[in-house]
Coordinates of C-alpha atoms in Angstrom, one line a residue:
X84 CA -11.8 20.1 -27.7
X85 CA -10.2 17.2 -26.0
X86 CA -8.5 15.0 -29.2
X87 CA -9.2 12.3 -27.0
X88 CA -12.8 11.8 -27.5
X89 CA -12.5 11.8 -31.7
X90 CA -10.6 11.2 -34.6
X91 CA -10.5 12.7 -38.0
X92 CA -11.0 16.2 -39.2
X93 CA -13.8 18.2 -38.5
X94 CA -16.1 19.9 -40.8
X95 CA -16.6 23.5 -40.6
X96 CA -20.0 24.9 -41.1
X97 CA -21.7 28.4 -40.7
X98 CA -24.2 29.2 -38.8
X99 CA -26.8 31.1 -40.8
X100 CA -29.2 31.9 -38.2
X101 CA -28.0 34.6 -35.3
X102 CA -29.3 33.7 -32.1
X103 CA -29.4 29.5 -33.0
X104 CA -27.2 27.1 -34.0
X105 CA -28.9 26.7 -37.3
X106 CA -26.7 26.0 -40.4
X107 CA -27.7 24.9 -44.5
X108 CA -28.0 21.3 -45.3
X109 CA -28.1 20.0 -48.4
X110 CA -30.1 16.6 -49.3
X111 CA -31.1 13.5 -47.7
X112 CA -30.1 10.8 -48.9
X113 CA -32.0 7.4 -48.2
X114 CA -30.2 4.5 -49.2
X115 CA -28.7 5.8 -52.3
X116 CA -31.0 8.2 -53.8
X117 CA -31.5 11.7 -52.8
X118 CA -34.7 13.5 -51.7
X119 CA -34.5 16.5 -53.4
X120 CA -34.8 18.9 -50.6
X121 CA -28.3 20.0 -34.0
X122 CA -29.7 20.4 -31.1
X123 CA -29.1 18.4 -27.9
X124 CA -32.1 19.2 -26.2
X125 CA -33.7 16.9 -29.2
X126 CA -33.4 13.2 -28.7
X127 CA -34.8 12.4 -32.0
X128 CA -34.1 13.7 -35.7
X129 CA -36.9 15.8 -36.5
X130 CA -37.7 17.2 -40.0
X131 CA -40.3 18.0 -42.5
X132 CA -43.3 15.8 -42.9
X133 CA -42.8 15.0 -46.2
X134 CA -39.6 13.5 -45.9
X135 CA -39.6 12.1 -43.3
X136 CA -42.6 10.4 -45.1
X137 CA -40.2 9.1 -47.7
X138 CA -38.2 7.6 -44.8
X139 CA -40.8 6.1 -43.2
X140 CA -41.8 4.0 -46.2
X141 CA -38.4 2.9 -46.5
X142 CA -37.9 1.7 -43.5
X143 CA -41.4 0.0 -43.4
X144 CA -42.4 2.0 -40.7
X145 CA -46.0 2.4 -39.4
X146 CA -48.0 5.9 -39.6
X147 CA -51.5 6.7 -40.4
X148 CA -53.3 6.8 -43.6
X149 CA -54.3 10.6 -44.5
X150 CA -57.6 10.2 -46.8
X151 CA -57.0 13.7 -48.2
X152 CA -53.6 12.7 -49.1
X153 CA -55.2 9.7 -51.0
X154 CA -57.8 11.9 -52.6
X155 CA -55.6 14.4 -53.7
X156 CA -53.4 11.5 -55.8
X157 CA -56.5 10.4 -57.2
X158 CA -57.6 14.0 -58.8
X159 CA -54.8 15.5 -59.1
X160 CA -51.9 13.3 -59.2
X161 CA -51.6 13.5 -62.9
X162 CA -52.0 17.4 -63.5
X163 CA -49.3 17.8 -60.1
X164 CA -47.3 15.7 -62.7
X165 CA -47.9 17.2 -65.8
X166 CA -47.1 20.4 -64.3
X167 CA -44.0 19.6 -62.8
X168 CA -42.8 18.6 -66.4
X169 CA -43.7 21.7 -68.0
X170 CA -41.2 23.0 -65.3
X171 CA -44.1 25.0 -63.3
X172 CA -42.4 25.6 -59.9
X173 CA -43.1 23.4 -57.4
X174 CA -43.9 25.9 -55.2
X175 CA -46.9 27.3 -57.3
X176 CA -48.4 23.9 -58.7
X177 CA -50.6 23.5 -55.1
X178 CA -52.3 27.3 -55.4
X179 CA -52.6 26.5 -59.7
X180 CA -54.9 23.8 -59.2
X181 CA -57.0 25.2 -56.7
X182 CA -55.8 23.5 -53.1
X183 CA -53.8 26.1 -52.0
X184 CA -53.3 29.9 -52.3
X185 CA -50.5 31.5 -53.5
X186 CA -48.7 34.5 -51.3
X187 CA -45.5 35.3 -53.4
X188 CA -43.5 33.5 -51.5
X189 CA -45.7 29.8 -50.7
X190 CA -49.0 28.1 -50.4
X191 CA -51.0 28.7 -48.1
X192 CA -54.4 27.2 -47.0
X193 CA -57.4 28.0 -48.8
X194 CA -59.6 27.0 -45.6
X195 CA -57.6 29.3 -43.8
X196 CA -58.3 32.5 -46.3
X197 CA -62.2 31.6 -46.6
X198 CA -62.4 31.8 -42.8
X199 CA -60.7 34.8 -42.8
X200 CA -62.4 36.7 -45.7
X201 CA -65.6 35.0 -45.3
X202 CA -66.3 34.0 -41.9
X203 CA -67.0 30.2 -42.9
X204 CA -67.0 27.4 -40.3
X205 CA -63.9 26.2 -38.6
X206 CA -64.2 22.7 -39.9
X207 CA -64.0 24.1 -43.7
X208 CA -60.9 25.5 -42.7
X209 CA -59.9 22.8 -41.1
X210 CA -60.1 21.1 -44.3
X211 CA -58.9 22.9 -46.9
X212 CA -55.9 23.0 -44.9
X213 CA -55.6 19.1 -45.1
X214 CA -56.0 19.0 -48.6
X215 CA -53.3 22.1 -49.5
X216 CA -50.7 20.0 -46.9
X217 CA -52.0 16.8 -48.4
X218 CA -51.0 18.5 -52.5
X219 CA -47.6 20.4 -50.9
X220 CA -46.3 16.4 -49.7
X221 CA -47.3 14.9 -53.0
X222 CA -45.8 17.4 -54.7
X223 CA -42.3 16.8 -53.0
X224 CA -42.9 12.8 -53.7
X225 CA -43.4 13.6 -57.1
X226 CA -40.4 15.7 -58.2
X227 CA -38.3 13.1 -56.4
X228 CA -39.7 10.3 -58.0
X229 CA -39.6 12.2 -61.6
X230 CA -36.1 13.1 -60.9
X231 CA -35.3 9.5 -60.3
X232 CA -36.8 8.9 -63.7
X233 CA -40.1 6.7 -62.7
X234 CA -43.1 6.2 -65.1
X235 CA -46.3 8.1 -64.2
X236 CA -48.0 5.0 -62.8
X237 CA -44.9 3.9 -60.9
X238 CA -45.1 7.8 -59.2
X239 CA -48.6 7.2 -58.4
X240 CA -48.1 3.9 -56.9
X241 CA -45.4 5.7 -55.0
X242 CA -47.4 8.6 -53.5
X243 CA -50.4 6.6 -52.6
X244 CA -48.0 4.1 -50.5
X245 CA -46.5 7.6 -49.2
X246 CA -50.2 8.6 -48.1
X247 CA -50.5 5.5 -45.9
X248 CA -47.2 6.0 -44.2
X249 CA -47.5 9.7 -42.9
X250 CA -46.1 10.2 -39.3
X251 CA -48.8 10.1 -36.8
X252 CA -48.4 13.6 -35.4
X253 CA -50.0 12.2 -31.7
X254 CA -46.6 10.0 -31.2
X255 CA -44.0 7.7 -33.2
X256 CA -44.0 5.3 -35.7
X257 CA -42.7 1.7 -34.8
X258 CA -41.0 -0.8 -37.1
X259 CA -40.0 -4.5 -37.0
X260 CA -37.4 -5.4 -34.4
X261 CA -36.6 -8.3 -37.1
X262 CA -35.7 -6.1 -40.2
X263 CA -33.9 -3.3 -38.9
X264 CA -30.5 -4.4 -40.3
X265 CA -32.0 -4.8 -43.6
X266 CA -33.0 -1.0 -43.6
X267 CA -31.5 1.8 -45.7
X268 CA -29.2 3.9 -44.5
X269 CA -30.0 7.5 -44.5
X270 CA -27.2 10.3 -45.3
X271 CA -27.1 14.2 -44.4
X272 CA -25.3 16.3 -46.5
X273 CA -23.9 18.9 -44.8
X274 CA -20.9 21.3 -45.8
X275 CA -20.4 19.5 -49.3
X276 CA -20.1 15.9 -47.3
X277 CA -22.2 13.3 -46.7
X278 CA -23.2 11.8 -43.1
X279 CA -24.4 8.7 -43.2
X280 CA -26.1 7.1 -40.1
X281 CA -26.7 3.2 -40.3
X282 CA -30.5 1.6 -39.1
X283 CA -29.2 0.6 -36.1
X284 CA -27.9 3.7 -35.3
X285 CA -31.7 5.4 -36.1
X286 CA -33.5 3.2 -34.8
X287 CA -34.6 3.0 -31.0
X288 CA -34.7 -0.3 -29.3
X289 CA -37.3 -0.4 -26.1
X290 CA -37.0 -3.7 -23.8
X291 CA -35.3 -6.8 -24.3
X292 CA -36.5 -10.5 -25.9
X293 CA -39.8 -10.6 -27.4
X294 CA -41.1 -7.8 -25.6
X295 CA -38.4 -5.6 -27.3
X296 CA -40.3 -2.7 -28.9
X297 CA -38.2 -0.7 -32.1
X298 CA -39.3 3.0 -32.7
X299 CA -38.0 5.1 -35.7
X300 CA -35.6 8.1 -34.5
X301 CA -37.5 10.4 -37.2
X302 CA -40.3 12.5 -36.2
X303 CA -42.0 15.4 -38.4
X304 CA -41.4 19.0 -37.9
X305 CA -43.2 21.2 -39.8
X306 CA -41.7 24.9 -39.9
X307 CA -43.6 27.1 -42.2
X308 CA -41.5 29.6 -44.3
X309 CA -39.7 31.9 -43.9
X310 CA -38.3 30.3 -40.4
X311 CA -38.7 26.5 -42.5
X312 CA -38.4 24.3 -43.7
X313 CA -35.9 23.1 -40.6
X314 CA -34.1 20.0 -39.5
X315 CA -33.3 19.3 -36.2
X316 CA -30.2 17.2 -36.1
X317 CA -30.8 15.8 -32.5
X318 CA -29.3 13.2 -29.9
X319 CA -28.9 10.2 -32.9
X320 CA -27.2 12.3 -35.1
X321 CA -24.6 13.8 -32.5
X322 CA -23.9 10.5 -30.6
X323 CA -22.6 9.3 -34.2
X324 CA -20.7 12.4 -34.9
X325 CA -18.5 14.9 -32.8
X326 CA -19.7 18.2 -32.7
X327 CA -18.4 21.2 -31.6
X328 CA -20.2 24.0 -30.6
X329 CA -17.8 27.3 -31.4
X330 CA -18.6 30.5 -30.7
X331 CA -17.3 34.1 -30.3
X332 CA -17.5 37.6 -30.4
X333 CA -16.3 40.6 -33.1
X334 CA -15.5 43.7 -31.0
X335 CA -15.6 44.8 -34.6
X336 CA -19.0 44.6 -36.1
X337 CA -20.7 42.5 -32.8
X338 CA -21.6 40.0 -34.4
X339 CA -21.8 36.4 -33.3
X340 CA -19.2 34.3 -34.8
X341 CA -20.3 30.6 -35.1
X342 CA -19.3 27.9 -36.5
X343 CA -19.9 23.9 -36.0
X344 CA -17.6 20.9 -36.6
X345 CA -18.8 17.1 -38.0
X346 CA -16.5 14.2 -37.7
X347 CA -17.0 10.7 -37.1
X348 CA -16.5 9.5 -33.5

């Protein structure tokens, strides 16, 4: 490490996963309130769909509307509710009310069990996966916003603004050149600390005058268990904050010693 190109101390971090540079996070935190939940070959900061939903509609960003994300607010938004008060785990409430099925561990897709027990068509599958993603991101909106102590209608306004904000999984979301200094700022929490990384910093600017063009730096990443879910902390997150890539070898027990560092530049 050459002292330099930083200043500060860094902070030290495990890596968790042999074989990557993968390492526990804590929560994100957009603006000032938490949502409940690095790679250099990654321009962007990439992590799962339903928060970076959450971030989108903070920032104002665009994304698509997801009908089955509306319709699945609209039936079951107050049961998903209901049962998150009577403490049912999160992870269960999906496969209790019929949307997803339950494998000990997570949902999975109904659609995807009836094709495979019962030979339906693929577009019933198809389906019934949209609808157990649609309850497993509403369910995550939900707990944040109950945690946060909203009122039931105040949740449901929430998730259905959610549902018209989801990343479009063909490309990125844009936002308004004009109100990108007026945007939160969004934190990582990593290794008991927070890193905070300010709109500008997130936010891509493409061209110059009026033809400028501003994209979002967060695209989904959807990592089913038991590899997810994952972030990937890419370029924006380490052109804010030194990071050091350490690594060696136990003659001892072979195993791979890692380790990262955080600082601010």
């Amino acid at each position: 490490m050459d002292p330099n190109h930083y200043k500060g101390k860094h902070t030290y971090v495990p890596v968790t996963q042999k074989g990557y540079w993968q390492f526990n996070m804590g929560d994100v935190i957009i603006g000032d309130k938490p949502t409940a939940i690095a790679d250099s070959g990654t321009s962007l900061l990439a992590g799962p769909t339903p928060i970076i939903t959450m971030i989108n509609h903070a920032m104002g960003a665009s994304g698509v509307v997801s009908q089955q994300c509306k319709a699945v607010v609209s039936q079951y938004g107050e049961v998903i509710i209901n049962l998150l008060l009577s403490e049912v785990r999160p992870n269960k409430i999906c496969s209790q009310i019929g949307l997803c099925a339950f494998d000990g561990t997570r949902g999975i897709s109904m659609g995807i069990q009836r094709v495979v027990n019962k030979g339906n068509d693929k577009s019933s599958g198809i389906l019934g996966d949209a609808m157990c993603s649609a309850c497993e991101m509403a369910v995550v909106w939900m707990r944040s916003q109950l945690q946060q102590n909203q009122t039931q209608d105040r949740i449901l306004d929430y998730a259905n603004q959610l549902c018209e904000r989801v990343p479009n999984p063909m490309g990125q979301s844009a936002v308004d050149c004009g109100s990108v200094l007026s945007m939160p700022k969004i934190a990582f929490s990593i290794g008991g600390k927070e890193f905070e990384l300010a709109p500008e910093e997130y936010i891509l600017k493409v061209g110059q005058g009026s033809a400028a063009q501003c994209i979002s730096g967060f695209t989904a990443l959807d990592m089913p268990p038991p590899r997810g879910p994952l972030w990937i902390l890419g370029d924006i997150f380490m052109g804010r904050y030194h990071t050091v890539f350490d690594s060696g070898e136990s003659l001892a027990n072979m195993k791979v010693l890692a380790r990262f560092f955080f600082f601010f530049i």
